[in-house]
mmCIF file of C-alpha atoms in Angstrom:
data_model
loop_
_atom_site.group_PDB
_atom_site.id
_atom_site.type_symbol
_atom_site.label_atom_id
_atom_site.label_comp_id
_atom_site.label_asym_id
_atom_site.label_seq_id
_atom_site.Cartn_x
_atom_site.Cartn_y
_atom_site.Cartn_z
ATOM 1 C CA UNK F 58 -14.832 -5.439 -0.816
ATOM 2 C CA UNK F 59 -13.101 -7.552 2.477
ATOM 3 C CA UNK F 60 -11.909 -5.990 5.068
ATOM 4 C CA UNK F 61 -10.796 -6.451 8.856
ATOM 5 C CA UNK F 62 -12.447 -4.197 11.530
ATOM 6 C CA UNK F 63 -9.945 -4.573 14.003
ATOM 7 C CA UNK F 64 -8.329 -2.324 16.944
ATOM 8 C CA UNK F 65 -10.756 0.186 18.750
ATOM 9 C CA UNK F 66 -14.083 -0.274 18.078
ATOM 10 C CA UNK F 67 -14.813 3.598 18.854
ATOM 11 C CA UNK F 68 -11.151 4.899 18.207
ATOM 12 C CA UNK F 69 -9.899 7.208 14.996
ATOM 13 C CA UNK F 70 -10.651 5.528 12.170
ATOM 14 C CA UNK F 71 -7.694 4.552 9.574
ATOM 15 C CA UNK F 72 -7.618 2.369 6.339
ATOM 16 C CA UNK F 73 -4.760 0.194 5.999
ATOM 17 C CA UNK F 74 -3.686 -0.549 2.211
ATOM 18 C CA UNK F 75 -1.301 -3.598 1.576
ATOM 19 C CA UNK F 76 1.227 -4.213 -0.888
ATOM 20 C CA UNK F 77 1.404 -5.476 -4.175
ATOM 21 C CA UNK F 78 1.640 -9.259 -4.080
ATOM 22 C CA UNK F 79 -0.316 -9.144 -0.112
ATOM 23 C CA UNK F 80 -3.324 -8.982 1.301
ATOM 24 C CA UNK F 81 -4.923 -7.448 4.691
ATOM 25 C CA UNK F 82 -3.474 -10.003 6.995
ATOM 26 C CA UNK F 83 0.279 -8.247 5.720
ATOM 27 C CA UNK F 84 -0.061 -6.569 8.953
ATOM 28 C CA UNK F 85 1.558 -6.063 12.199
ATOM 29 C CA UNK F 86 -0.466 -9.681 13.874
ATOM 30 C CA UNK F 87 -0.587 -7.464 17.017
ATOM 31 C CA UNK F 88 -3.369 -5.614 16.607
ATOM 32 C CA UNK F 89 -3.542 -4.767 20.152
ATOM 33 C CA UNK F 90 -1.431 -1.852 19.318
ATOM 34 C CA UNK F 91 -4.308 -0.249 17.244
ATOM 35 C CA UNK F 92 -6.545 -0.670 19.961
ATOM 36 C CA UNK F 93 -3.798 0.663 22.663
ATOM 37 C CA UNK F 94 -3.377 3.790 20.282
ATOM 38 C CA UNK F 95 -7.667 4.795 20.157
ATOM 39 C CA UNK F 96 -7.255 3.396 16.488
ATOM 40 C CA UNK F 97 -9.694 1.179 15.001
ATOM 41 C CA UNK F 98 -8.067 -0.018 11.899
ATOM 42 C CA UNK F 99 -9.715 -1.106 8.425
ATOM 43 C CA UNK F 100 -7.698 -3.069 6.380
ATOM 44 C CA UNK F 101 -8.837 -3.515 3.257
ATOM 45 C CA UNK F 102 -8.395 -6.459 0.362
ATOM 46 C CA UNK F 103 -7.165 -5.520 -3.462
ATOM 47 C CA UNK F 104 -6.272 -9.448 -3.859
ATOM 48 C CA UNK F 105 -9.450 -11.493 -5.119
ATOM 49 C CA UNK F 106 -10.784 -12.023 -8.578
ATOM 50 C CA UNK F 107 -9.650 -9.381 -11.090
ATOM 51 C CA UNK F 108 -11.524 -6.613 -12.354
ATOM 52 C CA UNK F 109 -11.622 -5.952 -15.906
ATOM 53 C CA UNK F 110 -11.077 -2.395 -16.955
ATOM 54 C CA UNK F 111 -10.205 -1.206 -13.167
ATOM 55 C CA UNK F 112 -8.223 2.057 -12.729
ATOM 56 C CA UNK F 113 -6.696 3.444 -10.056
ATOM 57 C CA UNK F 114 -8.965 6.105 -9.288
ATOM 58 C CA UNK F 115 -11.783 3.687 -10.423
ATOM 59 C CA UNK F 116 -10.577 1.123 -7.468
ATOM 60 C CA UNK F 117 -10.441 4.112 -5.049
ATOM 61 C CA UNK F 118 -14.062 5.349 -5.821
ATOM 62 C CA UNK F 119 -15.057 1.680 -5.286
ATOM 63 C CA UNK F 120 -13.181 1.752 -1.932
ATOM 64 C CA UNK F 121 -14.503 5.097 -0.703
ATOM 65 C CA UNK F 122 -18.042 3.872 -1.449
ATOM 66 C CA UNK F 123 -17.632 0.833 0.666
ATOM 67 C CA UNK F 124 -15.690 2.049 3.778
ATOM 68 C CA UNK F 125 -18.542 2.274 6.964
ATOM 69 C CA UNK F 126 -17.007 4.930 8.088
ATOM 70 C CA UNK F 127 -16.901 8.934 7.214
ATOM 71 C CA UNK F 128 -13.841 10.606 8.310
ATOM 72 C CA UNK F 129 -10.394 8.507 8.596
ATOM 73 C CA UNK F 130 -6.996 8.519 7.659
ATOM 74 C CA UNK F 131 -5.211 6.041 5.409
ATOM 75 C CA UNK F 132 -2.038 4.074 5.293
ATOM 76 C CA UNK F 133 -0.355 2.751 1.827
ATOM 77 C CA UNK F 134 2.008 0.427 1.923
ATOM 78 C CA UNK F 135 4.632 -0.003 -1.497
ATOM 79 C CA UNK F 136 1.999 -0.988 -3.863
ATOM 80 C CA UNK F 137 -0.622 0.238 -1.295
ATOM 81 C CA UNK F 138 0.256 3.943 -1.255
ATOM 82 C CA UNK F 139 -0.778 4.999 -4.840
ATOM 83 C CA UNK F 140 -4.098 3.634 -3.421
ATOM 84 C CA UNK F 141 -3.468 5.582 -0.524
ATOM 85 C CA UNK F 142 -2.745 9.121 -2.609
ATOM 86 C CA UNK F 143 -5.736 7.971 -4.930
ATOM 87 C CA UNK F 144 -8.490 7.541 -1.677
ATOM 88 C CA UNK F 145 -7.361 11.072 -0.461
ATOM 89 C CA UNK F 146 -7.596 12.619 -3.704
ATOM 90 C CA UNK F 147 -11.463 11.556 -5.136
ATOM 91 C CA UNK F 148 -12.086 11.970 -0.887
ATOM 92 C CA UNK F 149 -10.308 15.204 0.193
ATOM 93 C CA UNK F 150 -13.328 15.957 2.443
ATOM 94 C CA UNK F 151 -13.273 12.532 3.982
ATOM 95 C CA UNK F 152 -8.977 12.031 4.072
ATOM 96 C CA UNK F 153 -7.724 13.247 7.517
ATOM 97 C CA UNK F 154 -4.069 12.102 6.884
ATOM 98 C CA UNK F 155 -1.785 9.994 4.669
ATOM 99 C CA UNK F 156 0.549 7.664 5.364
ATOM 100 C CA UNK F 157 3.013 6.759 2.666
ATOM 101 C CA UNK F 158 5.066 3.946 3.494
ATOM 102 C CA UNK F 159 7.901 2.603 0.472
ATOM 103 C CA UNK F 160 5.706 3.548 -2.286
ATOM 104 C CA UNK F 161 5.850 2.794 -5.275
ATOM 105 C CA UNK F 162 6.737 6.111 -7.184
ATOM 106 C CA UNK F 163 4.417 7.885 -10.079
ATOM 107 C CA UNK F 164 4.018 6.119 -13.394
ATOM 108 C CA UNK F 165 6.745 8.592 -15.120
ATOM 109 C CA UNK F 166 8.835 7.648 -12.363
ATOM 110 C CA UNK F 167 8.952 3.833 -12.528
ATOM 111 C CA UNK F 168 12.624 3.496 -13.710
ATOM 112 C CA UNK F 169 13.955 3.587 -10.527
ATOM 113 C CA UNK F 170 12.594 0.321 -9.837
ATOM 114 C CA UNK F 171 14.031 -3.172 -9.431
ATOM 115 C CA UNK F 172 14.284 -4.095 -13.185
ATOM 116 C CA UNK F 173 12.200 -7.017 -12.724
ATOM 117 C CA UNK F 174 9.733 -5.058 -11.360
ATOM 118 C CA UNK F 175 9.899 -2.933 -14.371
ATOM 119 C CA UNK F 176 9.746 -5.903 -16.792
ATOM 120 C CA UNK F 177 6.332 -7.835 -15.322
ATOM 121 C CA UNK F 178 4.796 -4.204 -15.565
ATOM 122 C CA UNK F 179 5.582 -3.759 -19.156
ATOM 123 C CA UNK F 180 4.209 -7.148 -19.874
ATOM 124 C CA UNK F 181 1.001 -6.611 -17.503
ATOM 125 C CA UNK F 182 0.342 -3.778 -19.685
ATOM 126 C CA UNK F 183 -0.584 -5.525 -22.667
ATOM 127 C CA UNK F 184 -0.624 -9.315 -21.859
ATOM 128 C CA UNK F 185 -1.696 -9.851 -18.263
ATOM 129 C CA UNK F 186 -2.306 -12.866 -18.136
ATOM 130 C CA UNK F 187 1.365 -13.843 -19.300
ATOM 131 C CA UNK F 188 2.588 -11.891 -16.297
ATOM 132 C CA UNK F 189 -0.039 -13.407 -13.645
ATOM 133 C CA UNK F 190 1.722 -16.642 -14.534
ATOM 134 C CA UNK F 191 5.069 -15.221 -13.356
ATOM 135 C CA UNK F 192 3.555 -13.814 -10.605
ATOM 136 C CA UNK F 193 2.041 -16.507 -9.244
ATOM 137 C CA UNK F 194 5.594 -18.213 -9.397
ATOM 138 C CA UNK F 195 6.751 -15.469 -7.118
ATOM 139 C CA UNK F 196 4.037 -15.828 -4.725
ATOM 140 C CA UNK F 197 4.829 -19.106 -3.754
ATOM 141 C CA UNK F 198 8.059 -18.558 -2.611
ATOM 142 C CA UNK F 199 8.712 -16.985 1.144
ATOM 143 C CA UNK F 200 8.646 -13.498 1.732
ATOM 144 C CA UNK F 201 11.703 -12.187 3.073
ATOM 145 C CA UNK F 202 12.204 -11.977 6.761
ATOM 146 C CA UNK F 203 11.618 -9.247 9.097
ATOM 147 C CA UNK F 204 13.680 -10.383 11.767
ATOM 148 C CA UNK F 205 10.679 -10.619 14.055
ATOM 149 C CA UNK F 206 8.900 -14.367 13.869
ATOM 150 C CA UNK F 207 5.116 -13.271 14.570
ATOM 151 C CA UNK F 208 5.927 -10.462 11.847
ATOM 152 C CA UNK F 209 7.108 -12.950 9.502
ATOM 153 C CA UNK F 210 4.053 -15.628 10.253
ATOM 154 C CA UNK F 211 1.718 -12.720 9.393
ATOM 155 C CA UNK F 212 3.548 -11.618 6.175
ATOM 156 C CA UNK F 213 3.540 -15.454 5.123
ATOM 157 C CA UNK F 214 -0.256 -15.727 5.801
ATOM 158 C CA UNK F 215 -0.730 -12.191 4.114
ATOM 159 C CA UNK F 216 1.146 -13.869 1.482
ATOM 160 C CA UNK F 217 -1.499 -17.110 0.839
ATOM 161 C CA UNK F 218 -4.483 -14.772 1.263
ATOM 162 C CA UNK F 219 -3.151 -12.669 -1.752
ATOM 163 C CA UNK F 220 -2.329 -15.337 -4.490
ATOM 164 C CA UNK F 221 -5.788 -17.340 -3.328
ATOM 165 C CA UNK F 222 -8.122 -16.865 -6.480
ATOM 166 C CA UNK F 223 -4.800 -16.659 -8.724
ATOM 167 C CA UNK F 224 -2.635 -13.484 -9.611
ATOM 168 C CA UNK F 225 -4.435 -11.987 -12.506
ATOM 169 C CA UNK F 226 -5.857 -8.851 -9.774
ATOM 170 C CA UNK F 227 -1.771 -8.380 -9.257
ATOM 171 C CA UNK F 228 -0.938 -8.315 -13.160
ATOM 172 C CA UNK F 229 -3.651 -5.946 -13.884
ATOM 173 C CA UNK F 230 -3.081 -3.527 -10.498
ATOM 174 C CA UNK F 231 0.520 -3.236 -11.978
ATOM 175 C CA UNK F 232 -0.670 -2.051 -15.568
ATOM 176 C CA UNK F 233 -2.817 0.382 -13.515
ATOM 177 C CA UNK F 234 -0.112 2.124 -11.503
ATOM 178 C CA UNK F 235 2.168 2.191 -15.056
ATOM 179 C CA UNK F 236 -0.185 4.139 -16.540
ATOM 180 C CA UNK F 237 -1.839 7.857 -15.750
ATOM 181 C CA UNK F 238 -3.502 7.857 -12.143
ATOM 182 C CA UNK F 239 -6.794 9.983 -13.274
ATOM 183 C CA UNK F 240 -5.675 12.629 -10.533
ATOM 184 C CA UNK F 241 -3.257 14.600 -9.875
ATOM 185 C CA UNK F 242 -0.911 14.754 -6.762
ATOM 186 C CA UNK F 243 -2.120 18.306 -6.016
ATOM 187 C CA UNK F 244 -5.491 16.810 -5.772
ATOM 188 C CA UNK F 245 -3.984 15.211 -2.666
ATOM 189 C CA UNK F 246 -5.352 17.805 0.357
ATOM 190 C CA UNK F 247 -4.460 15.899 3.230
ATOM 191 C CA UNK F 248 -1.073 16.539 5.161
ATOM 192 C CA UNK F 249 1.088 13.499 4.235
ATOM 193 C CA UNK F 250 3.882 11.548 5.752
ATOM 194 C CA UNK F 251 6.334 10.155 4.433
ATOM 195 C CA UNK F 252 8.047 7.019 5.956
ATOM 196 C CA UNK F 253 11.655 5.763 3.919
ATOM 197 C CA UNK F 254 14.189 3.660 4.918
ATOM 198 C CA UNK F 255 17.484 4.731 4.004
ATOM 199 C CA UNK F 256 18.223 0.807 2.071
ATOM 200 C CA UNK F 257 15.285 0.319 0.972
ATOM 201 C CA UNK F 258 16.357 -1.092 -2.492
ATOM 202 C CA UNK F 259 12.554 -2.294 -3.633
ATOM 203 C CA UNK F 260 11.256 1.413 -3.532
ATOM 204 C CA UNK F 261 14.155 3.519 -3.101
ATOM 205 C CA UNK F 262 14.835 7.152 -1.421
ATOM 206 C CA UNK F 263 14.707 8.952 -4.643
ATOM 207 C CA UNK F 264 10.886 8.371 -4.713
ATOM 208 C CA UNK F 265 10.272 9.682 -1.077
ATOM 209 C CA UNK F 266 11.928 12.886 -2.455
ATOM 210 C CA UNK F 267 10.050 13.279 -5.540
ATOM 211 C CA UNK F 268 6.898 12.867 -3.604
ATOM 212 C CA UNK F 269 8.362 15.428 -0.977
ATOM 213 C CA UNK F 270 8.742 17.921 -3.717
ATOM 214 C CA UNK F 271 5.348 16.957 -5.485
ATOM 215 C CA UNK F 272 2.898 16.878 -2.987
ATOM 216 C CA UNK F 273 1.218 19.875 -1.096
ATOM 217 C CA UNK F 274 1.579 19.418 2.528
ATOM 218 C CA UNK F 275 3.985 15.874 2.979
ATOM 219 C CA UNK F 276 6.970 15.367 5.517
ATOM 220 C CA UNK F 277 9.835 13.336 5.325
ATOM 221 C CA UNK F 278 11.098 10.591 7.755
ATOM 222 C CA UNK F 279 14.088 9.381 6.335
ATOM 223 C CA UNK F 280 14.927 6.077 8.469
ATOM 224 C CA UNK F 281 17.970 3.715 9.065
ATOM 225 C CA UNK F 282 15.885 0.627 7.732
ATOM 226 C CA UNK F 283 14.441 -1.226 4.131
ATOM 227 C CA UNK F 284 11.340 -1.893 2.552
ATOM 228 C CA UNK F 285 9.754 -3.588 5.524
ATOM 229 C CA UNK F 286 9.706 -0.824 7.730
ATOM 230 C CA UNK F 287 6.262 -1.198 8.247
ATOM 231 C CA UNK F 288 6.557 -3.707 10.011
ATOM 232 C CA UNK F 289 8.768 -2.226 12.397
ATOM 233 C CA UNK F 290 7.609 0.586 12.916
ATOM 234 C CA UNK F 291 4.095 -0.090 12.806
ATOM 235 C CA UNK F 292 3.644 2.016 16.335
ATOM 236 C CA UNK F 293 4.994 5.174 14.860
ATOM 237 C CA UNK F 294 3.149 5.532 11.990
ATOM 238 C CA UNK F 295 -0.276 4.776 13.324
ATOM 239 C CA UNK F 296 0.169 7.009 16.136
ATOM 240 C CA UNK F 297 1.268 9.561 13.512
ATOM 241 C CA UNK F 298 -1.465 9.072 10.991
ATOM 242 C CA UNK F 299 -4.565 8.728 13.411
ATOM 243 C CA UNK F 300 -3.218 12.106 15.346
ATOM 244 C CA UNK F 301 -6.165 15.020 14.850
#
């Protein structure tokens, strides 16, 4: 499994997850701030050759297995924070904090999606390599801006990284996350937050609410912003996620 070491060598460890359609590099390209904030940051790779017969909880066993480190917190990013919920719940001894940034919601939950978001799901689900083709279309055109040039540079490069051995690992993620997690999201122990922005149209408010209601211990920031709000406020949620 890749990943980037990055940030404070001997600071609080936390696992980055990207989004669907990205890779590690779909980052904040400062990475100064982790180090300024005591946080050495492991972002991990989903993108790469696909895995026949992966599940969710399957990829987050995998992940578990393979991180170098014993206690951290994790950060899930759209696609990335099913992952996210998955790592804390098969590791609830290990899972310090969550946090959930635009998620994509729970498979019953999935109507509330961009309807062509809902469409290459369906078709993942029982021809994936139909909808790898689309999605490899998509990949090659530019990821919509941040407003911040280095931020949009990384997300273009995050972009390449995740589309390099072909989309088929995107087609079959997507099937995943449509169907049953293999956990529950009282499995999830840690206290999670939850960071929305207010137009996010990809993954919209009405997800950050279900999870509010859903999950044991989760807090809601509710902020004036859209989908990318990682990227801008990158700061605020490591500081809040690496916090003991």
């Amino acid at each position: 499994m890749r990943f980037d070491d990055v940030g404070d060598p001997g600071g609080t460890p936390v696992v980055y997850l990207h989004g669907g359609g990205d890779s590690r590099l779909s980052r904040h390209p400062d990475d100064a701030i982790a180090a300024g904030l005591g946080v050495r940051l492991l972002a991990l790779d989903r993108c790469g050759p696909a895995v026949r017969g992966r599940t969710l909880r399957s990829w987050a066993e995998e992940a578990v297995g393979a991180l170098p480190v014993e206690r951290f917190a994790v950060v899930g990013w759209s696609a990335g924070g099913p992952h996210a919920l998955a790592v804390a719940a098969v590791a609830p001894d290990r899972v310090t904090r969550v946090g959930l940034v635009a998620s994509m919601p729970t498979p019953d939950g999935i109507d509330v999606l961009p309807l062509d978001v809902q469409s290459v799901m369906r078709v993942a689900r029982v021809a994936p390599r139909i909808a790898a083709r689309g999605l490899e279309t998509w990949g090659r055109r530019p990821p919509p801006p941040t407003g911040d040039p280095l931020t949009d540079e990384a997300y273009a490069r995050g972009r390449v990284e995740s589309f390099r051995d072909g989309g088929l690992w995107l087609a079959r993620e997507l099937a995943y996350l449509g169907r049953p997690w293999g956990f529950e999201l009282s499995d999830v122990a840690a206290p999670v937050t939850l960071w929305w922005g207010e137009r996010d149209y990809v993954c919209p408010p009405s997800i950050a609410h279900d999870f509010e209601q859903r999950l044991p211990n989760a807090t809601l920031r509710l902020l004036d912003d859209t989908h990318q709000l990682l990227f801008s406020r990158w700061r605020e949620i490591l500081e809040d996620v690496a916090r003991q």
